[in-house]
PDB file of C-alpha atoms in Angstrom:
ATOM      1  CA  MET A1275     145.654  72.193  -2.625  1.00  0.00           C
ATOM      2  CA  ARG A1276     143.006  74.510  -2.022  1.00  0.00           C
ATOM      3  CA  HIS A1277     140.158  72.343  -1.226  1.00  0.00           C
ATOM      4  CA  ILE A1278     142.493  70.710   1.855  1.00  0.00           C
ATOM      5  CA  ARG A1279     143.787  74.554   3.017  1.00  0.00           C
ATOM      6  CA  LEU A1280     139.480  75.048   3.200  1.00  0.00           C
ATOM      7  CA  LEU A1281     139.276  71.812   4.899  1.00  0.00           C
ATOM      8  CA  ALA A1282     141.784  72.675   7.494  1.00  0.00           C
ATOM      9  CA  ALA A1283     140.671  76.005   8.303  1.00  0.00           C
ATOM     10  CA  THR A1284     137.153  75.152   8.777  1.00  0.00           C
ATOM     11  CA  GLY A1285     138.419  72.252  11.895  1.00  0.00           C
ATOM     12  CA  THR A1286     140.929  75.087  13.175  1.00  0.00           C
ATOM     13  CA  ALA A1287     137.198  76.995  13.302  1.00  0.00           C
ATOM     14  CA  VAL A1288     135.794  74.248  15.106  1.00  0.00           C
ATOM     15  CA  ALA A1289     138.050  73.791  17.714  1.00  0.00           C
ATOM     16  CA  ALA A1290     138.341  77.621  18.296  1.00  0.00           C
ATOM     17  CA  LEU A1291     134.188  77.408  18.966  1.00  0.00           C
ATOM     18  CA  ALA A1292     134.971  74.448  20.921  1.00  0.00           C
ATOM     19  CA  LEU A1293     137.620  75.738  22.925  1.00  0.00           C
ATOM     20  CA  THR A1294     135.244  78.822  24.325  1.00  0.00           C
ATOM     21  CA  ALA A1295     132.485  77.569  24.963  1.00  0.00           C
ATOM     22  CA  CYS A1296     134.396  74.557  27.191  1.00  0.00           C
ATOM     23  CA  GLY A1297     136.448  76.718  29.160  1.00  0.00           C
ATOM     24  CA  GLY A1298     136.593  80.395  27.009  1.00  0.00           C
ATOM     25  CA  ASN A1299     136.681  82.172  30.791  1.00  0.00           C
ATOM     26  CA  GLY A1300     139.638  81.258  31.646  1.00  0.00           C
ATOM     27  CA  THR A1301     138.895  79.726  34.971  1.00  0.00           C
ATOM     28  CA  GLY A1302     138.406  75.528  33.732  1.00  0.00           C
ATOM     29  CA  THR A1303     134.996  75.434  34.209  1.00  0.00           C
ATOM     30  CA  GLU A1304     131.771  75.953  32.012  1.00  0.00           C
ATOM     31  CA  ASP A1305     130.593  79.111  31.240  1.00  0.00           C
ATOM     32  CA  GLU A1306     126.549  78.690  31.084  1.00  0.00           C
ATOM     33  CA  GLY A1307     126.226  81.816  29.340  1.00  0.00           C
ATOM     34  CA  ALA A1308     122.919  84.187  29.971  1.00  0.00           C
ATOM     35  CA  ALA A1309     120.293  82.889  32.367  1.00  0.00           C
ATOM     36  CA  LEU A1310     116.947  81.892  30.274  1.00  0.00           C
ATOM     37  CA  PRO A1311     113.357  84.554  31.176  1.00  0.00           C
ATOM     38  CA  THR A1312     111.617  82.857  33.213  1.00  0.00           C
ATOM     39  CA  PRO A1313     107.794  82.440  31.344  1.00  0.00           C
ATOM     40  CA  PRO A1314     105.402  84.434  33.373  1.00  0.00           C
ATOM     41  CA  THR A1315     103.072  82.745  36.342  1.00  0.00           C
ATOM     42  CA  THR A1316      99.397  82.383  34.755  1.00  0.00           C
ATOM     43  CA  SER A1317      96.751  82.648  37.617  1.00  0.00           C
ATOM     44  CA  ALA A1318      95.809  79.019  37.592  1.00  0.00           C
ATOM     45  CA  GLU A1319      98.928  78.052  38.663  1.00  0.00           C
ATOM     46  CA  LYS A1320      99.012  80.562  40.710  1.00  0.00           C
ATOM     47  CA  ALA A1321      96.562  79.283  42.888  1.00  0.00           C
ATOM     48  CA  ALA A1322      97.656  75.818  42.807  1.00  0.00           C
ATOM     49  CA  SER A1323     100.765  76.881  44.576  1.00  0.00           C
ATOM     50  CA  GLU A1324      99.261  78.677  47.179  1.00  0.00           C
ATOM     51  CA  LYS A1325      96.933  75.491  47.637  1.00  0.00           C
ATOM     52  CA  ALA A1326     100.136  73.211  47.722  1.00  0.00           C
ATOM     53  CA  ALA A1327     101.631  75.933  50.258  1.00  0.00           C
ATOM     54  CA  SER A1328      99.083  76.178  52.590  1.00  0.00           C
ATOM     55  CA  LYS A1329      98.704  72.409  53.318  1.00  0.00           C
ATOM     56  CA  THR A1330     102.184  72.599  53.733  1.00  0.00           C
ATOM     57  CA  PRO A1331     103.323  71.790  58.124  1.00  0.00           C
ATOM     58  CA  GLN A1332     104.771  74.979  59.406  1.00  0.00           C
ATOM     59  CA  ALA A1333     107.713  75.297  61.677  1.00  0.00           C
ATOM     60  CA  GLY A1334     106.688  74.744  65.241  1.00  0.00           C
ATOM     61  CA  THR A1335     102.453  74.276  64.766  1.00  0.00           C
ATOM     62  CA  GLY A1336     102.273  70.749  64.826  1.00  0.00           C
ATOM     63  CA  GLY A1337     101.357  68.739  62.091  1.00  0.00           C
ATOM     64  CA  ARG A1338     102.833  66.386  59.510  1.00  0.00           C
ATOM     65  CA  THR A1339     104.945  66.210  56.070  1.00  0.00           C
ATOM     66  CA  ALA A1340     104.447  65.326  52.842  1.00  0.00           C
ATOM     67  CA  ASN A1341     105.456  61.759  53.803  1.00  0.00           C
ATOM     68  CA  GLY A1342     103.629  61.659  57.170  1.00  0.00           C
ATOM     69  CA  THR A1343     106.869  62.211  58.814  1.00  0.00           C
ATOM     70  CA  PRO A1344     105.256  64.245  62.594  1.00  0.00           C
ATOM     71  CA  VAL A1345     107.191  67.722  62.927  1.00  0.00           C
ATOM     72  CA  ALA A1346     107.974  68.995  66.471  1.00  0.00           C
ATOM     73  CA  ARG A1347     105.849  71.941  68.479  1.00  0.00           C
ATOM     74  CA  THR A1348     108.475  74.597  68.874  1.00  0.00           C
ATOM     75  CA  HIS A1349     107.326  77.050  69.934  1.00  0.00           C
ATOM     76  CA  THR A1350     105.924  78.520  73.805  1.00  0.00           C
ATOM     77  CA  PRO A1351     102.688  78.351  74.519  1.00  0.00           C
ATOM     78  CA  ASP A1352     101.374  81.781  75.033  1.00  0.00           C
ATOM     79  CA  ALA A1353     101.745  83.335  78.857  1.00  0.00           C
ATOM     80  CA  ARG A1354      98.295  84.251  80.750  1.00  0.00           C
ATOM     81  CA  PRO A1355      98.288  86.765  83.086  1.00  0.00           C
ATOM     82  CA  SER A1356      97.773  85.234  86.579  1.00  0.00           C
ATOM     83  CA  ALA A1357      94.880  85.635  88.403  1.00  0.00           C
ATOM     84  CA  SER A1358      95.056  89.187  90.631  1.00  0.00           C
ATOM     85  CA  PRO A1359      93.725  88.229  94.005  1.00  0.00           C
ATOM     86  CA  ALA A1360      90.418  89.723  94.856  1.00  0.00           C
ATOM     87  CA  PRO A1361      90.022  92.422  97.154  1.00  0.00           C
ATOM     88  CA  ARG A1362      89.077  91.635 100.570  1.00  0.00           C
ATOM     89  CA  GLY A1363      85.477  92.344 102.209  1.00  0.00           C
ATOM     90  CA  THR A1364      84.935  94.147 105.097  1.00  0.00           C
ATOM     91  CA  GLN A1365      81.650  93.114 106.101  1.00  0.00           C
ATOM     92  CA  GLY A1366      80.122  90.567 108.460  1.00  0.00           C
ATOM     93  CA  GLY A1367      83.359  90.573 110.322  1.00  0.00           C
ATOM     94  CA  THR A1368      84.768  88.557 108.159  1.00  0.00           C
ATOM     95  CA  GLY A1369      86.089  88.980 104.177  1.00  0.00           C
ATOM     96  CA  THR A1370      86.556  87.022 100.970  1.00  0.00           C
ATOM     97  CA  SER A1371      88.534  84.868 100.439  1.00  0.00           C
ATOM     98  CA  GLY A1372      91.767  86.500  98.704  1.00  0.00           C
ATOM     99  CA  GLY A1373      94.391  85.079  95.937  1.00  0.00           C
ATOM    100  CA  SER A1374      96.352  82.425  98.717  1.00  0.00           C
ATOM    101  CA  GLY A1375      92.443  81.435  99.608  1.00  0.00           C
ATOM    102  CA  THR A1376      92.709  82.580 102.826  1.00  0.00           C
ATOM    103  CA  SER A1377      90.075  84.785 104.178  1.00  0.00           C
ATOM    104  CA  VAL A1378      90.205  87.720 106.723  1.00  0.00           C
ATOM    105  CA  VAL A1379      88.722  87.947 110.140  1.00  0.00           C
ATOM    106  CA  LEU A1380      88.221  91.696 111.351  1.00  0.00           C
ATOM    107  CA  CYS A1381      88.064  92.331 114.896  1.00  0.00           C
ATOM    108  CA  ASN A1382      84.652  93.804 116.428  1.00  0.00           C
ATOM    109  CA  GLY A1383      82.274  93.674 118.878  1.00  0.00           C
ATOM    110  CA  ALA A1384      81.175  89.899 117.951  1.00  0.00           C
ATOM    111  CA  ASN A1385      84.397  88.474 118.467  1.00  0.00           C
ATOM    112  CA  THR A1386      86.826  90.621 121.167  1.00  0.00           C
ATOM    113  CA  THR A1387      85.918  92.056 125.013  1.00  0.00           C
ATOM    114  CA  VAL A1388      86.916  95.626 125.220  1.00  0.00           C
ATOM    115  CA  THR A1389      87.783  97.552 128.103  1.00  0.00           C
ATOM    116  CA  ALA A1390      87.906 101.869 128.533  1.00  0.00           C
ATOM    117  CA  GLN A1391      90.567 102.474 131.368  1.00  0.00           C
ATOM    118  CA  PRO A1392      91.429 106.181 132.077  1.00  0.00           C
ATOM    119  CA  VAL A1393      95.112 106.341 133.116  1.00  0.00           C
ATOM    120  CA  ALA A1394      97.783 108.313 135.625  1.00  0.00           C
ATOM    121  CA  ARG A1395     100.133 108.898 133.126  1.00  0.00           C
ATOM    122  CA  PRO A1396     100.286 110.511 130.248  1.00  0.00           C
ATOM    123  CA  LEU A1397      97.327 112.685 131.815  1.00  0.00           C
ATOM    124  CA  ASN A1398      93.671 113.381 130.754  1.00  0.00           C
ATOM    125  CA  HIS A1399      94.272 110.302 128.593  1.00  0.00           C
ATOM    126  CA  MET A1400      92.589 107.028 128.146  1.00  0.00           C
ATOM    127  CA  LEU A1401      93.346 103.079 126.881  1.00  0.00           C
ATOM    128  CA  ILE A1402      90.790 101.604 124.632  1.00  0.00           C
ATOM    129  CA  THR A1403      92.243  97.675 124.822  1.00  0.00           C
ATOM    130  CA  VAL A1404      90.863  94.595 122.685  1.00  0.00           C
ATOM    131  CA  LYS A1405      91.456  91.035 123.090  1.00  0.00           C
ATOM    132  CA  ASN A1406      90.610  88.816 120.174  1.00  0.00           C
ATOM    133  CA  THR A1407      88.273  85.870 122.275  1.00  0.00           C
ATOM    134  CA  GLY A1408      88.025  84.590 118.819  1.00  0.00           C
ATOM    135  CA  GLY A1409      88.923  81.132 117.598  1.00  0.00           C
ATOM    136  CA  ARG A1410      90.480  82.799 114.081  1.00  0.00           C
ATOM    137  CA  THR A1411      93.577  85.309 113.869  1.00  0.00           C
ATOM    138  CA  CYS A1412      91.421  89.091 113.173  1.00  0.00           C
ATOM    139  CA  GLU A1413      92.427  92.235 112.605  1.00  0.00           C
ATOM    140  CA  LEU A1414      92.338  96.041 112.961  1.00  0.00           C
ATOM    141  CA  PRO A1415      92.335  98.683 110.501  1.00  0.00           C
ATOM    142  CA  TYR A1416      93.239 102.267 110.939  1.00  0.00           C
ATOM    143  CA  TYR A1417      91.621 103.503 114.386  1.00  0.00           C
ATOM    144  CA  PRO A1418      88.467 103.020 116.876  1.00  0.00           C
ATOM    145  CA  VAL A1419      85.650 104.940 116.339  1.00  0.00           C
ATOM    146  CA  LEU A1420      84.566 106.375 119.577  1.00  0.00           C
ATOM    147  CA  ARG A1421      80.986 108.176 120.214  1.00  0.00           C
ATOM    148  CA  PHE A1422      80.256 109.374 124.296  1.00  0.00           C
ATOM    149  CA  ASP A1423      76.583 109.629 125.076  1.00  0.00           C
ATOM    150  CA  GLN A1424      75.024 110.842 121.873  1.00  0.00           C
ATOM    151  CA  MET A1425      77.701 112.842 120.940  1.00  0.00           C
ATOM    152  CA  GLN A1426      77.314 113.822 116.990  1.00  0.00           C
ATOM    153  CA  TRP A1427      81.011 114.063 115.889  1.00  0.00           C
ATOM    154  CA  VAL A1428      83.963 111.892 115.300  1.00  0.00           C
ATOM    155  CA  PRO A1429      86.621 112.108 117.152  1.00  0.00           C
ATOM    156  CA  GLN A1430      89.759 111.842 114.523  1.00  0.00           C
ATOM    157  CA  ALA A1431      93.245 110.292 114.801  1.00  0.00           C
ATOM    158  CA  ASP A1432      97.277 111.598 115.186  1.00  0.00           C
ATOM    159  CA  ARG A1433      97.917 110.589 111.799  1.00  0.00           C
ATOM    160  CA  ASP A1434     101.270 110.238 113.480  1.00  0.00           C
ATOM    161  CA  THR A1435     100.604 107.494 115.485  1.00  0.00           C
ATOM    162  CA  GLN A1436      99.442 105.119 112.142  1.00  0.00           C
ATOM    163  CA  PRO A1437     101.635 101.969 112.123  1.00  0.00           C
ATOM    164  CA  GLN A1438     103.115 100.066 109.378  1.00  0.00           C
ATOM    165  CA  ALA A1439     101.199  97.320 109.238  1.00  0.00           C
ATOM    166  CA  VAL A1440      97.528  96.720 110.177  1.00  0.00           C
ATOM    167  CA  VAL A1441      97.373  95.249 113.467  1.00  0.00           C
ATOM    168  CA  SER A1442      96.682  91.615 113.806  1.00  0.00           C
ATOM    169  CA  LEU A1443      95.544  89.652 116.615  1.00  0.00           C
ATOM    170  CA  ALA A1444      95.988  85.982 117.042  1.00  0.00           C
ATOM    171  CA  PRO A1445      93.126  83.758 119.402  1.00  0.00           C
ATOM    172  CA  GLY A1446      93.894  85.263 123.064  1.00  0.00           C
ATOM    173  CA  GLU A1447      96.110  88.459 122.024  1.00  0.00           C
ATOM    174  CA  SER A1448      95.131  92.139 122.592  1.00  0.00           C
ATOM    175  CA  GLY A1449      95.880  95.338 120.393  1.00  0.00           C
ATOM    176  CA  TYR A1450      95.379  99.156 121.708  1.00  0.00           C
ATOM    177  CA  ALA A1451      94.157 101.976 121.037  1.00  0.00           C
ATOM    178  CA  GLY A1452      95.068 105.651 123.091  1.00  0.00           C
ATOM    179  CA  VAL A1453      92.595 108.282 123.569  1.00  0.00           C
ATOM    180  CA  LEU A1454      93.241 112.375 124.713  1.00  0.00           C
ATOM    181  CA  LEU A1455      89.939 113.011 126.357  1.00  0.00           C
ATOM    182  CA  SER A1456      90.844 116.377 126.951  1.00  0.00           C
ATOM    183  CA  ALA A1457      93.754 119.410 126.928  1.00  0.00           C
ATOM    184  CA  ALA A1458      96.442 119.081 129.672  1.00  0.00           C
ATOM    185  CA  ASP A1459      96.488 123.335 129.540  1.00  0.00           C
ATOM    186  CA  GLY A1460      92.462 123.899 129.422  1.00  0.00           C
ATOM    187  CA  SER A1461      92.746 124.942 125.898  1.00  0.00           C
ATOM    188  CA  GLY A1462      89.873 122.519 125.098  1.00  0.00           C
ATOM    189  CA  THR A1463      86.165 123.418 124.653  1.00  0.00           C
ATOM    190  CA  GLY A1464      82.610 122.443 125.085  1.00  0.00           C
ATOM    191  CA  GLY A1465      83.661 119.938 127.681  1.00  0.00           C
ATOM    192  CA  THR A1466      81.113 117.678 129.212  1.00  0.00           C
ATOM    193  CA  THR A1467      80.911 113.917 131.473  1.00  0.00           C
ATOM    194  CA  ALA A1468      80.342 111.054 129.474  1.00  0.00           C
ATOM    195  CA  ARG A1469      78.599 107.989 131.170  1.00  0.00           C
ATOM    196  CA  LYS A1470      78.729 105.911 128.266  1.00  0.00           C
ATOM    197  CA  LEU A1471      81.034 105.007 125.788  1.00  0.00           C
ATOM    198  CA  THR A1472      80.468 103.207 122.247  1.00  0.00           C
ATOM    199  CA  VAL A1473      83.592 101.640 119.910  1.00  0.00           C
ATOM    200  CA  GLY A1474      83.537 100.956 116.744  1.00  0.00           C
ATOM    201  CA  PHE A1475      85.406  99.000 114.335  1.00  0.00           C
ATOM    202  CA  GLN A1476      85.923 100.522 110.543  1.00  0.00           C
ATOM    203  CA  GLY A1477      86.613  97.684 107.810  1.00  0.00           C
ATOM    204  CA  LEU A1478      88.917  97.878 105.651  1.00  0.00           C
ATOM    205  CA  GLY A1479      88.035 100.048 103.111  1.00  0.00           C
ATOM    206  CA  PRO A1480      88.358 103.572 105.237  1.00  0.00           C
ATOM    207  CA  ASN A1481      84.943 104.556 106.887  1.00  0.00           C
ATOM    208  CA  SER A1482      83.277 101.654 105.782  1.00  0.00           C
ATOM    209  CA  SER A1483      81.962  99.762 108.718  1.00  0.00           C
ATOM    210  CA  GLY A1484      83.997  96.402 110.337  1.00  0.00           C
ATOM    211  CA  GLY A1485      81.038  95.494 111.931  1.00  0.00           C
ATOM    212  CA  PRO A1486      79.200  94.912 115.463  1.00  0.00           C
ATOM    213  CA  SER A1487      80.710  97.609 118.041  1.00  0.00           C
ATOM    214  CA  ALA A1488      81.397  97.007 121.258  1.00  0.00           C
ATOM    215  CA  THR A1489      79.837  99.364 124.951  1.00  0.00           C
ATOM    216  CA  PRO A1490      82.625  98.954 127.095  1.00  0.00           C
ATOM    217  CA  SER A1491      81.477  99.991 130.717  1.00  0.00           C
ATOM    218  CA  LEU A1492      83.012 103.743 131.840  1.00  0.00           C
ATOM    219  CA  PRO A1493      84.068 104.688 135.584  1.00  0.00           C
ATOM    220  CA  ALA A1494      81.050 105.616 137.927  1.00  0.00           C
ATOM    221  CA  LYS A1495      82.001 108.909 138.074  1.00  0.00           C
ATOM    222  CA  GLY A1496      82.322 108.958 134.399  1.00  0.00           C
ATOM    223  CA  VAL A1497      84.953 110.323 132.280  1.00  0.00           C
ATOM    224  CA  TYR A1498      85.296 114.089 131.613  1.00  0.00           C
ATOM    225  CA  TYR A1499      86.875 115.107 127.688  1.00  0.00           C
ATOM    226  CA  ASP A1500      86.229 118.307 126.046  1.00  0.00           C
ATOM    227  CA  SER A1501      86.468 119.396 121.976  1.00  0.00           C
ATOM    228  CA  SER A1502      90.402 118.002 122.148  1.00  0.00           C
ATOM    229  CA  LEU A1503      89.455 114.490 122.053  1.00  0.00           C
ATOM    230  CA  LYS A1504      91.222 112.529 119.139  1.00  0.00           C
ATOM    231  CA  VAL A1505      92.758 108.755 118.982  1.00  0.00           C
ATOM    232  CA  THR A1506      95.357 106.955 118.157  1.00  0.00           C
ATOM    233  CA  TYR A1507      95.590 104.048 115.203  1.00  0.00           C
ATOM    234  CA  TRP A1508      94.811 100.797 116.705  1.00  0.00           C
ATOM    235  CA  GLN A1509      98.169  99.120 118.130  1.00  0.00           C
ATOM    236  CA  GLN A1510     100.001  95.917 118.542  1.00  0.00           C
ATOM    237  CA  GLU A1511     101.804  97.362 122.101  1.00  0.00           C
ATOM    238  CA  MET A1512     100.409  99.327 124.951  1.00  0.00           C
ATOM    239  CA  ASP A1513     103.477 101.545 125.174  1.00  0.00           C
ATOM    240  CA  ASP A1514     102.918 102.823 121.219  1.00  0.00           C
ATOM    241  CA  ALA A1515      99.042 103.429 122.136  1.00  0.00           C
ATOM    242  CA  LEU A1516     100.048 105.556 125.614  1.00  0.00           C
ATOM    243  CA  ASN A1517     103.205 107.087 124.228  1.00  0.00           C
ATOM    244  CA  TRP A1518     102.371 110.224 121.921  1.00  0.00           C
TER     245      TRP A1518
END
């Protein structure tokens, strides 16, 4: 009997151990116990792993997978800066090509006719007219550079007359500039009568040369001017050149 009781007790213990291994956590799932520690990676294994990774195609860069399947590119090509328009030139009457592929032609004595005529109103004023006689549209930057006879100074422009855009003349069109010859109240000094006028043209840069100058005829009696002499910027309309 004692032997039978020992066998029964042993069977009960084995059954209890089996229940603990299969469902001892009360959820009906097997408790796998604590994870075993991961063995340290040797230097040779690490090198082999890095070599394998370097051969694996990355997403977005193209290539093929291990089984030869192409990997599609998913990245957008790097944006490249657009070319900035080249600065427009100022020599010889024509400019260099800009970003649009067109070139700028400057109005000057080679592709225009220039006249200078005193006007009755406003008092002591003269009108300079430039007509485009060339086959291309030309531009008149800034203001005319005037020289009467052998004068050693350059009349300045009235900044209040500066237009919002450079005057542009299609073939056959005219541009204008007004000239204040002398002060109406007699406040000017150094008055003299000029017999010759030279009209210089500026380039696209301030005080740069725009090409050949022009020498329009003056009235036979000449033109009187004094230290009040000044000019307007080039204007698209005649009224804008005189009403200042």
